[in-house]
């Protein structure tokens, strides 16, 4: 399939969804998930970050179709490089735990109205320094009413 929409709900109630560029199914039933990037491949020290999206897709497919994809493949059209990874269930369970922790942090920030900045080397290029606490700025008020979020919402 191409541009396959996938969606599943975890036991926690957290709903995951995405659009996978390409899903290949071999006659043996093995699944390969492929994503295309227009740029160049990242340096090796950033490969793990690049693979997070692919592991996310693999988790959704695993939960949805009950099959762990055999291969995850990132194709970088800008450089012609291909980054591959063969996941196992333990990898995908770690991704699920990471997503649940991330969602908990988002819910906490939504409930408190406090969103802490995460400075990186790219901050010097940011157009929002005037309203960023990292640069002495004050963020504008949170635009939505702060309320307790519903479980899994």
Coordinates of N, CA, C and O in Angstrom, one line a residue:
X1 N 0.8 -1.2 0.0 CA 0.0 0.0 0.0 C 0.9 1.2 0.0 O 2.0 1.2 0.5
X2 N 0.3 2.3 -0.5 CA 1.0 3.6 -0.4 C 0.1 4.6 0.3 O -1.1 4.5 0.2
X3 N 0.8 5.5 1.1 CA 0.1 6.5 1.9 C -1.0 5.8 2.7 O -2.2 6.2 2.6
X4 N -0.7 4.8 3.4 CA -1.6 4.0 4.2 C -1.9 4.7 5.6 O -1.0 4.9 6.4
X5 N -3.2 5.0 5.8 CA -3.6 5.6 7.0 C -3.7 4.5 8.0 O -4.4 3.5 7.8
X6 N -3.1 4.7 9.2 CA -3.2 3.7 10.3 C -3.6 4.4 11.5 O -3.3 5.5 11.8
X7 N -4.4 3.6 12.3 CA -4.9 4.2 13.6 C -5.1 3.0 14.6 O -5.7 2.0 14.1
X8 N -4.7 3.2 15.8 CA -5.0 2.2 16.8 C -5.1 2.9 18.2 O -4.6 4.0 18.3
X9 N -5.7 2.2 19.1 CA -5.8 2.7 20.5 C -5.1 1.8 21.4 O -5.3 0.6 21.3
X10 N -4.2 2.3 22.2 CA -3.4 1.5 23.1 C -4.3 1.1 24.3 O -5.4 1.7 24.5
X11 N -3.9 0.1 25.1 CA -4.7 -0.3 26.3 C -5.0 0.9 27.2 O -6.0 1.0 27.9
X12 N -4.0 1.9 27.2 CA -4.2 3.1 28.1 C -5.3 4.0 27.6 O -5.7 4.9 28.3
X13 N -5.8 3.8 26.3 CA -6.7 4.7 25.8 C -6.1 5.7 24.8 O -6.8 6.5 24.1
X14 N -4.8 5.8 24.8 CA -4.1 6.7 23.9 C -4.3 6.3 22.5 O -4.0 5.1 22.2
X15 N -4.8 7.2 21.6 CA -5.0 6.9 20.2 C -3.7 7.3 19.4 O -3.3 8.4 19.6
X16 N -3.2 6.4 18.6 CA -2.1 6.7 17.7 C -2.6 6.6 16.3 O -3.3 5.7 15.9
X17 N -2.1 7.5 15.5 CA -2.4 7.5 14.1 C -1.3 8.1 13.2 O -0.6 8.9 13.7
X18 N -1.3 7.7 12.0 CA -0.3 8.3 11.1 C -0.6 7.8 9.7 O -1.5 7.0 9.4
X19 N 0.2 8.3 8.8 CA 0.1 7.9 7.3 C 1.5 7.4 6.9 O 2.5 8.2 7.0
X20 N 1.6 6.1 6.6 CA 2.8 5.5 6.2 C 3.0 5.6 4.7 O 2.1 5.3 4.0
X21 N 4.2 6.0 4.3 CA 4.4 6.2 2.9 C 4.2 4.9 2.1 O 3.5 5.0 1.1
X22 N 4.8 3.9 2.6 CA 4.6 2.6 1.8 C 4.7 1.4 2.8 O 5.5 1.4 3.7
X23 N 3.8 0.4 2.5 CA 3.8 -0.8 3.3 C 3.9 -2.0 2.3 O 3.0 -2.1 1.4
X24 N 4.9 -2.8 2.3 CA 5.1 -3.9 1.5 C 4.8 -5.2 2.3 O 5.3 -5.3 3.4
X25 N 4.1 -6.1 1.7 CA 3.8 -7.4 2.4 C 4.3 -8.5 1.4 O 3.9 -8.6 0.3
X26 N 5.3 -9.3 1.9 CA 5.8 -10.4 1.1 C 4.9 -11.6 1.1 O 4.0 -11.7 1.9
X27 N 5.0 -12.5 0.1 CA 4.2 -13.7 0.1 C 4.2 -14.5 1.4 O 3.3 -15.1 1.7
X28 N 5.3 -14.3 2.2 CA 5.4 -15.0 3.5 C 4.7 -14.3 4.6 O 4.6 -14.8 5.7
X29 N 4.1 -13.1 4.3 CA 3.4 -12.4 5.3 C 4.3 -11.3 6.0 O 3.8 -10.5 6.8
X30 N 5.6 -11.3 5.8 CA 6.5 -10.4 6.4 C 6.2 -9.0 5.9 O 5.9 -8.8 4.7
X31 N 6.3 -8.0 6.8 CA 5.9 -6.6 6.4 C 7.1 -5.7 6.5 O 8.0 -5.8 7.4
X32 N 7.2 -4.9 5.5 CA 8.3 -3.8 5.4 C 7.6 -2.5 5.4 O 6.7 -2.3 4.5
X33 N 8.0 -1.6 6.3 CA 7.5 -0.2 6.3 C 8.6 0.7 5.7 O 9.7 0.6 6.2
X34 N 8.2 1.5 4.7 CA 9.1 2.4 4.0 C 8.7 3.8 4.2 O 7.5 4.1 4.0
X35 N 9.6 4.7 4.5 CA 9.3 6.1 4.5 C 10.3 6.8 3.6 O 11.5 6.5 3.7
X36 N 9.9 7.8 2.9 CA 10.8 8.6 2.0 C 11.0 9.9 2.6 O 10.1 10.6 3.1
X37 N 12.3 10.4 2.5 CA 12.7 11.7 3.0 C 13.3 12.4 1.8 O 14.1 11.8 1.1
X38 N 13.0 13.7 1.6 CA 13.6 14.4 0.5 C 15.0 14.8 0.7 O 15.7 15.1 -0.3
X39 N 15.4 14.9 1.9 CA 16.8 15.4 2.2 C 17.8 14.3 2.2 O 17.6 13.2 1.7
X40 N 19.0 14.7 2.9 CA 20.1 13.7 3.0 C 19.9 12.9 4.3 O 19.3 13.4 5.3
X41 N 20.6 11.8 4.3 CA 20.6 11.0 5.5 C 21.3 11.7 6.7 O 22.3 12.4 6.5
X42 N 20.8 11.5 7.9 CA 21.5 12.1 9.1 C 22.8 11.4 9.3 O 23.1 10.3 8.9
X43 N 23.6 12.2 10.1 CA 24.9 11.6 10.5 C 24.6 10.4 11.4 O 23.5 10.3 12.0
X44 N 25.5 9.4 11.5 CA 25.2 8.2 12.3 C 24.7 8.5 13.7 O 23.9 7.8 14.3
X45 N 25.3 9.5 14.4 CA 24.8 9.8 15.8 C 23.4 10.2 15.9 O 22.8 10.3 17.0
X46 N 22.8 10.6 14.8 CA 21.4 11.0 14.8 C 20.4 10.0 14.2 O 19.2 10.2 14.0
X47 N 21.0 8.8 13.8 CA 20.2 7.8 13.1 C 19.0 7.3 14.0 O 17.9 7.1 13.6
X48 N 19.3 7.2 15.3 CA 18.3 6.7 16.3 C 17.1 7.6 16.3 O 15.9 7.2 16.3
X49 N 17.4 8.9 16.4 CA 16.3 9.9 16.4 C 15.4 9.8 15.1 O 14.2 9.9 15.1
X50 N 16.1 9.6 14.0 CA 15.4 9.4 12.7 C 14.5 8.2 12.6 O 13.5 8.2 12.0
X51 N 14.9 7.2 13.3 CA 14.2 5.9 13.3 C 13.0 5.9 14.2 O 12.1 5.1 14.2
X52 N 12.8 6.9 15.1 CA 11.7 7.0 16.0 C 10.4 6.9 15.3 O 9.5 6.2 15.7
X53 N 10.3 7.7 14.2 CA 9.0 7.8 13.5 C 8.7 6.4 12.9 O 7.6 5.9 13.0
X54 N 9.7 5.7 12.4 CA 9.5 4.4 11.9 C 9.1 3.4 13.0 O 8.2 2.5 12.7
X55 N 9.7 3.5 14.1 CA 9.3 2.6 15.2 C 7.9 2.9 15.7 O 7.1 2.0 16.1
X56 N 7.5 4.2 15.6 CA 6.1 4.6 15.9 C 5.2 3.8 15.0 O 4.2 3.2 15.4
X57 N 5.5 3.9 13.7 CA 4.6 3.2 12.7 C 4.6 1.7 12.9 O 3.6 1.1 12.8
X58 N 5.8 1.2 13.3 CA 5.8 -0.3 13.5 C 4.9 -0.7 14.7 O 4.3 -1.7 14.7
X59 N 4.9 0.2 15.7 CA 4.1 -0.1 16.9 C 2.6 -0.1 16.5 O 1.9 -1.0 16.9
X60 N 2.2 0.9 15.7 CA 0.8 1.0 15.3 C 0.4 -0.2 14.5 O -0.6 -0.8 14.7
X61 N 1.3 -0.6 13.5 CA 1.0 -1.8 12.7 C 0.9 -3.0 13.6 O 0.1 -3.9 13.4
X62 N 1.9 -3.1 14.5 CA 1.9 -4.3 15.4 C 0.6 -4.4 16.2 O -0.1 -5.5 16.3
X63 N 0.1 -3.3 16.8 CA -1.1 -3.3 17.6 C -2.3 -3.5 16.7 O -3.3 -4.1 17.1
X64 N -2.3 -3.0 15.5 CA -3.4 -3.0 14.6 C -3.5 -4.4 13.9 O -4.6 -5.0 13.8
X65 N -2.4 -4.9 13.3 CA -2.5 -6.1 12.5 C -1.9 -7.3 13.2 O -1.9 -8.4 12.7
X66 N -1.4 -7.1 14.4 CA -0.8 -8.2 15.2 C 0.4 -8.9 14.6 O 0.6 -10.1 14.7
X67 N 1.2 -8.1 13.8 CA 2.4 -8.6 13.2 C 3.5 -7.5 13.4 O 3.2 -6.3 13.2
X68 N 4.6 -7.9 13.9 CA 5.8 -7.0 14.0 C 6.4 -6.9 12.6 O 6.8 -7.9 12.1
X69 N 6.5 -5.7 12.1 CA 7.1 -5.5 10.8 C 8.6 -6.1 10.8 O 9.3 -6.0 11.8
X70 N 8.9 -6.8 9.8 CA 10.2 -7.4 9.6 C 11.3 -6.4 9.4 O 12.4 -6.5 9.9
X71 N 11.0 -5.3 8.7 CA 12.0 -4.3 8.4 C 11.4 -2.9 8.3 O 10.3 -2.7 7.8
X72 N 12.1 -1.9 8.9 CA 11.8 -0.5 8.7 C 12.9 0.1 7.9 O 14.0 -0.2 8.0
X73 N 12.4 0.9 6.9 CA 13.4 1.4 6.0 C 13.1 2.9 5.7 O 12.0 3.3 5.3
X74 N 14.2 3.7 5.9 CA 14.1 5.2 5.6 C 14.9 5.4 4.3 O 16.1 5.0 4.3
X75 N 14.3 5.9 3.3 CA 15.0 6.1 2.0 C 15.2 7.7 1.9 O 14.2 8.4 1.8
X76 N 16.4 8.1 1.8 CA 16.8 9.5 1.7 C 17.0 9.8 0.2 O 18.1 9.4 -0.3
X77 N 16.1 10.5 -0.4 CA 16.2 10.8 -1.8 C 17.3 11.8 -2.1 O 17.9 11.7 -3.2
X78 N 17.6 12.6 -1.2 CA 18.7 13.7 -1.4 C 20.1 13.1 -1.5 O 20.9 13.7 -2.2
X79 N 20.3 12.0 -0.8 CA 21.7 11.4 -0.8 C 21.7 10.0 -1.4 O 22.7 9.4 -1.7
X80 N 20.5 9.4 -1.6 CA 20.4 8.0 -2.0 C 20.7 7.0 -1.0 O 20.7 5.8 -1.2
X81 N 20.9 7.4 0.3 CA 21.1 6.5 1.4 C 19.8 5.8 1.8 O 18.8 6.4 1.7
X82 N 20.0 4.6 2.4 CA 18.9 3.9 2.9 C 19.2 3.4 4.3 O 20.3 2.8 4.5
X83 N 18.4 3.8 5.3 CA 18.7 3.4 6.7 C 17.6 2.3 7.0 O 16.4 2.5 6.8
X84 N 18.1 1.2 7.5 CA 17.2 0.1 7.8 C 17.3 -0.3 9.2 O 18.3 -0.1 9.9
X85 N 16.2 -0.9 9.7 CA 16.2 -1.4 11.1 C 15.2 -2.6 11.2 O 14.1 -2.5 10.6
X86 N 15.6 -3.6 11.8 CA 14.7 -4.8 12.0 C 14.2 -4.8 13.5 O 15.0 -5.2 14.3
X87 N 13.0 -4.4 13.7 CA 12.5 -4.3 15.1 C 12.1 -5.7 15.7 O 11.9 -6.6 14.9
X88 N 12.1 -5.7 17.0 CA 11.6 -6.9 17.7 C 10.6 -6.3 18.7 O 10.6 -5.1 19.0
X89 N 9.7 -7.2 19.3 CA 8.7 -6.7 20.2 C 9.2 -5.8 21.3 O 8.6 -4.8 21.7
X90 N 10.4 -6.2 21.9 CA 10.9 -5.4 23.0 C 11.2 -3.9 22.6 O 10.9 -3.0 23.4
X91 N 11.6 -3.7 21.3 CA 11.8 -2.4 20.8 C 10.5 -1.6 20.8 O 10.5 -0.4 21.2
X92 N 9.5 -2.2 20.3 CA 8.2 -1.6 20.2 C 7.5 -1.3 21.5 O 6.9 -0.3 21.7
X93 N 7.8 -2.2 22.5 CA 7.3 -2.0 23.8 C 7.9 -0.8 24.5 O 7.3 0.0 25.2
X94 N 9.2 -0.6 24.2 CA 10.0 0.6 24.7 C 9.4 1.9 24.1 O 9.2 2.9 24.7
X95 N 9.1 1.8 22.8 CA 8.5 3.0 22.1 C 7.1 3.3 22.7 O 6.8 4.5 23.0
X96 N 6.3 2.3 23.0 CA 5.0 2.5 23.6 C 5.2 3.2 25.0 O 4.5 4.1 25.3
X97 N 6.2 2.7 25.8 CA 6.4 3.3 27.1 C 6.8 4.8 26.9 O 6.4 5.7 27.7
X98 N 7.7 5.0 26.0 CA 8.1 6.4 25.7 C 6.9 7.3 25.3 O 6.8 8.4 25.7
X99 N 6.1 6.8 24.4 CA 4.9 7.6 24.0 C 4.0 7.9 25.2 O 3.4 8.9 25.3
X100 N 3.8 6.9 26.1 CA 2.9 7.1 27.2 C 3.5 8.1 28.2 O 2.8 9.0 28.7
X101 N 4.8 8.1 28.3 CA 5.5 9.1 29.2 C 5.4 10.5 28.5 O 5.1 11.5 29.2
X102 N 5.5 10.6 27.2 CA 5.4 11.8 26.5 C 4.0 12.4 26.6 O 3.8 13.6 26.9
X103 N 3.0 11.5 26.5 CA 1.6 11.9 26.6 C 1.3 12.4 28.0 O 0.6 13.4 28.2
X104 N 1.9 11.7 29.0 CA 1.7 12.2 30.4 C 2.2 13.5 30.6 O 1.6 14.4 31.3
X105 N 3.4 13.8 30.0 CA 4.0 15.1 30.2 C 3.2 16.2 29.5 O 3.0 17.3 30.0
X106 N 2.6 15.9 28.3 CA 1.8 16.8 27.6 C 0.5 17.1 28.4 O 0.1 18.3 28.6
X107 N -0.1 16.1 29.0 CA -1.3 16.3 29.8 C -1.0 17.1 31.0 O -1.7 18.0 31.4
X108 N 0.2 16.9 31.7 CA 0.6 17.7 32.8 C 0.7 19.1 32.5 O 0.3 20.0 33.2
X109 N 1.4 19.4 31.4 CA 1.6 20.8 30.9 C 0.3 21.4 30.5 O 0.1 22.6 30.8
X110 N -0.6 20.7 29.9 CA -1.9 21.2 29.6 C -2.7 21.6 30.8 O -3.3 22.6 30.9
X111 N -2.7 20.7 31.8 CA -3.4 20.9 33.1 C -2.8 22.1 33.9 O -3.6 22.9 34.5
X112 N -1.5 22.2 33.9 CA -0.9 23.3 34.7 C -0.7 24.6 33.9 O -0.6 25.7 34.5
X113 N -0.7 24.5 32.5 CA -0.5 25.7 31.7 C 1.0 26.0 31.6 O 1.3 27.1 31.1
X114 N 1.8 25.2 32.2 CA 3.3 25.5 32.2 C 4.0 24.6 31.1 O 3.9 23.4 31.2
X115 N 4.5 25.3 30.1 CA 5.2 24.6 29.0 C 6.7 25.0 29.1 O 7.0 26.2 28.8
X116 N 7.6 24.2 29.5 CA 9.0 24.5 29.7 C 9.7 24.4 28.3 O 9.5 23.5 27.6
X117 N 10.6 25.4 28.0 CA 11.3 25.3 26.8 C 12.4 24.2 26.9 O 12.8 23.8 28.0
X118 N 12.8 23.7 25.7 CA 13.8 22.7 25.6 C 14.9 23.3 24.7 O 14.8 23.1 23.5
X119 N 15.8 24.0 25.2 CA 16.8 24.7 24.4 C 17.7 23.7 23.6 O 18.1 22.6 24.1
X120 N 18.0 24.1 22.4 CA 18.9 23.3 21.5 C 19.8 24.3 20.8 O 19.7 25.5 20.9
X121 N 20.8 23.7 20.0 CA 21.7 24.6 19.2 C 20.9 25.4 18.2 O 21.4 26.4 17.8
X122 N 19.7 25.1 17.9 CA 18.9 25.8 16.9 C 18.2 27.0 17.4 O 17.7 27.8 16.7
X123 N 18.2 27.2 18.8 CA 17.5 28.3 19.4 C 18.0 29.7 18.8 O 17.2 30.6 18.8
X124 N 19.2 29.8 18.5 CA 19.8 31.0 18.0 C 19.1 31.5 16.7 O 19.1 32.6 16.3
X125 N 18.5 30.5 16.0 CA 17.8 30.8 14.7 C 16.3 31.1 14.9 O 15.6 31.5 13.9
X126 N 15.8 30.9 16.1 CA 14.3 31.0 16.3 C 13.8 32.4 16.2 O 14.4 33.3 16.8
X127 N 12.6 32.5 15.6 CA 11.9 33.8 15.5 C 11.1 34.2 16.8 O 10.6 35.3 16.8
X128 N 11.1 33.3 17.7 CA 10.2 33.5 18.9 C 11.0 33.8 20.2 O 10.5 33.6 21.3
X129 N 12.2 34.3 20.1 CA 13.1 34.5 21.2 C 12.5 35.6 22.1 O 12.6 35.5 23.4
X130 N 11.7 36.5 21.6 CA 11.1 37.6 22.4 C 10.1 37.1 23.4 O 9.9 37.7 24.4
X131 N 9.5 36.0 23.1 CA 8.5 35.4 24.0 C 8.9 34.1 24.6 O 8.1 33.4 25.2
X132 N 10.2 33.8 24.5 CA 10.7 32.6 25.1 C 11.4 32.8 26.4 O 12.3 33.7 26.5
X133 N 11.1 32.1 27.5 CA 11.7 32.3 28.8 C 13.2 32.0 28.7 O 14.0 32.6 29.5
X134 N 13.7 31.2 27.8 CA 15.1 30.9 27.7 C 15.9 32.2 27.3 O 17.1 32.3 27.6
X135 N 15.2 33.2 26.7 CA 15.9 34.4 26.3 C 15.3 35.6 27.1 O 15.5 36.7 26.7
X136 N 14.7 35.3 28.2 CA 14.2 36.4 29.1 C 12.8 36.9 28.7 O 12.3 37.8 29.3
X137 N 12.2 36.2 27.7 CA 10.9 36.7 27.3 C 9.8 36.0 28.1 O 10.0 35.1 28.9
X138 N 8.6 36.6 27.9 CA 7.4 36.0 28.6 C 6.5 35.5 27.6 O 6.1 36.2 26.6
X139 N 6.1 34.2 27.7 CA 5.2 33.6 26.7 C 3.8 34.2 26.8 O 3.4 34.7 27.8
X140 N 3.1 34.3 25.7 CA 1.7 34.8 25.7 C 0.9 33.8 26.5 O 1.3 32.7 26.7
X141 N -0.3 34.3 27.0 CA -1.1 33.3 27.8 C -1.5 32.1 27.0 O -1.7 32.2 25.8
X142 N -1.7 31.0 27.6 CA -2.1 29.8 27.0 C -3.5 30.1 26.4 O -4.4 30.6 27.2
X143 N -3.8 29.8 25.1 CA -5.0 30.2 24.5 C -6.3 29.5 24.9 O -7.4 29.9 24.6
X144 N -6.1 28.3 25.5 CA -7.3 27.5 25.9 C -7.4 27.5 27.4 O -6.5 27.7 28.2
X145 N -8.7 27.2 27.8 CA -8.9 27.2 29.3 C -8.1 26.0 29.8 O -8.2 24.9 29.2
X146 N -7.5 26.2 30.9 CA -6.7 25.1 31.6 C -7.7 24.3 32.4 O -8.4 24.8 33.2
X147 N -7.8 22.9 32.1 CA -8.7 22.1 32.8 C -8.1 20.7 32.9 O -7.1 20.4 32.2
X148 N -8.7 19.9 33.8 CA -8.2 18.5 33.9 C -8.5 17.8 32.7 O -9.7 17.8 32.3
X149 N -7.6 17.1 32.1 CA -7.8 16.4 30.9 C -8.5 15.1 31.2 O -8.3 14.5 32.3
X150 N -9.3 14.6 30.3 CA -10.0 13.3 30.5 C -8.9 12.2 30.3 O -8.0 12.3 29.5
X151 N -9.1 11.1 30.9 CA -8.2 9.9 30.8 C -8.2 9.5 29.4 O -9.2 9.2 28.7
X152 N -6.9 9.4 28.8 CA -6.7 8.9 27.4 C -7.1 9.9 26.4 O -7.0 9.6 25.2
X153 N -7.7 11.1 26.7 CA -8.2 12.0 25.7 C -7.0 12.8 25.1 O -6.0 12.9 25.6

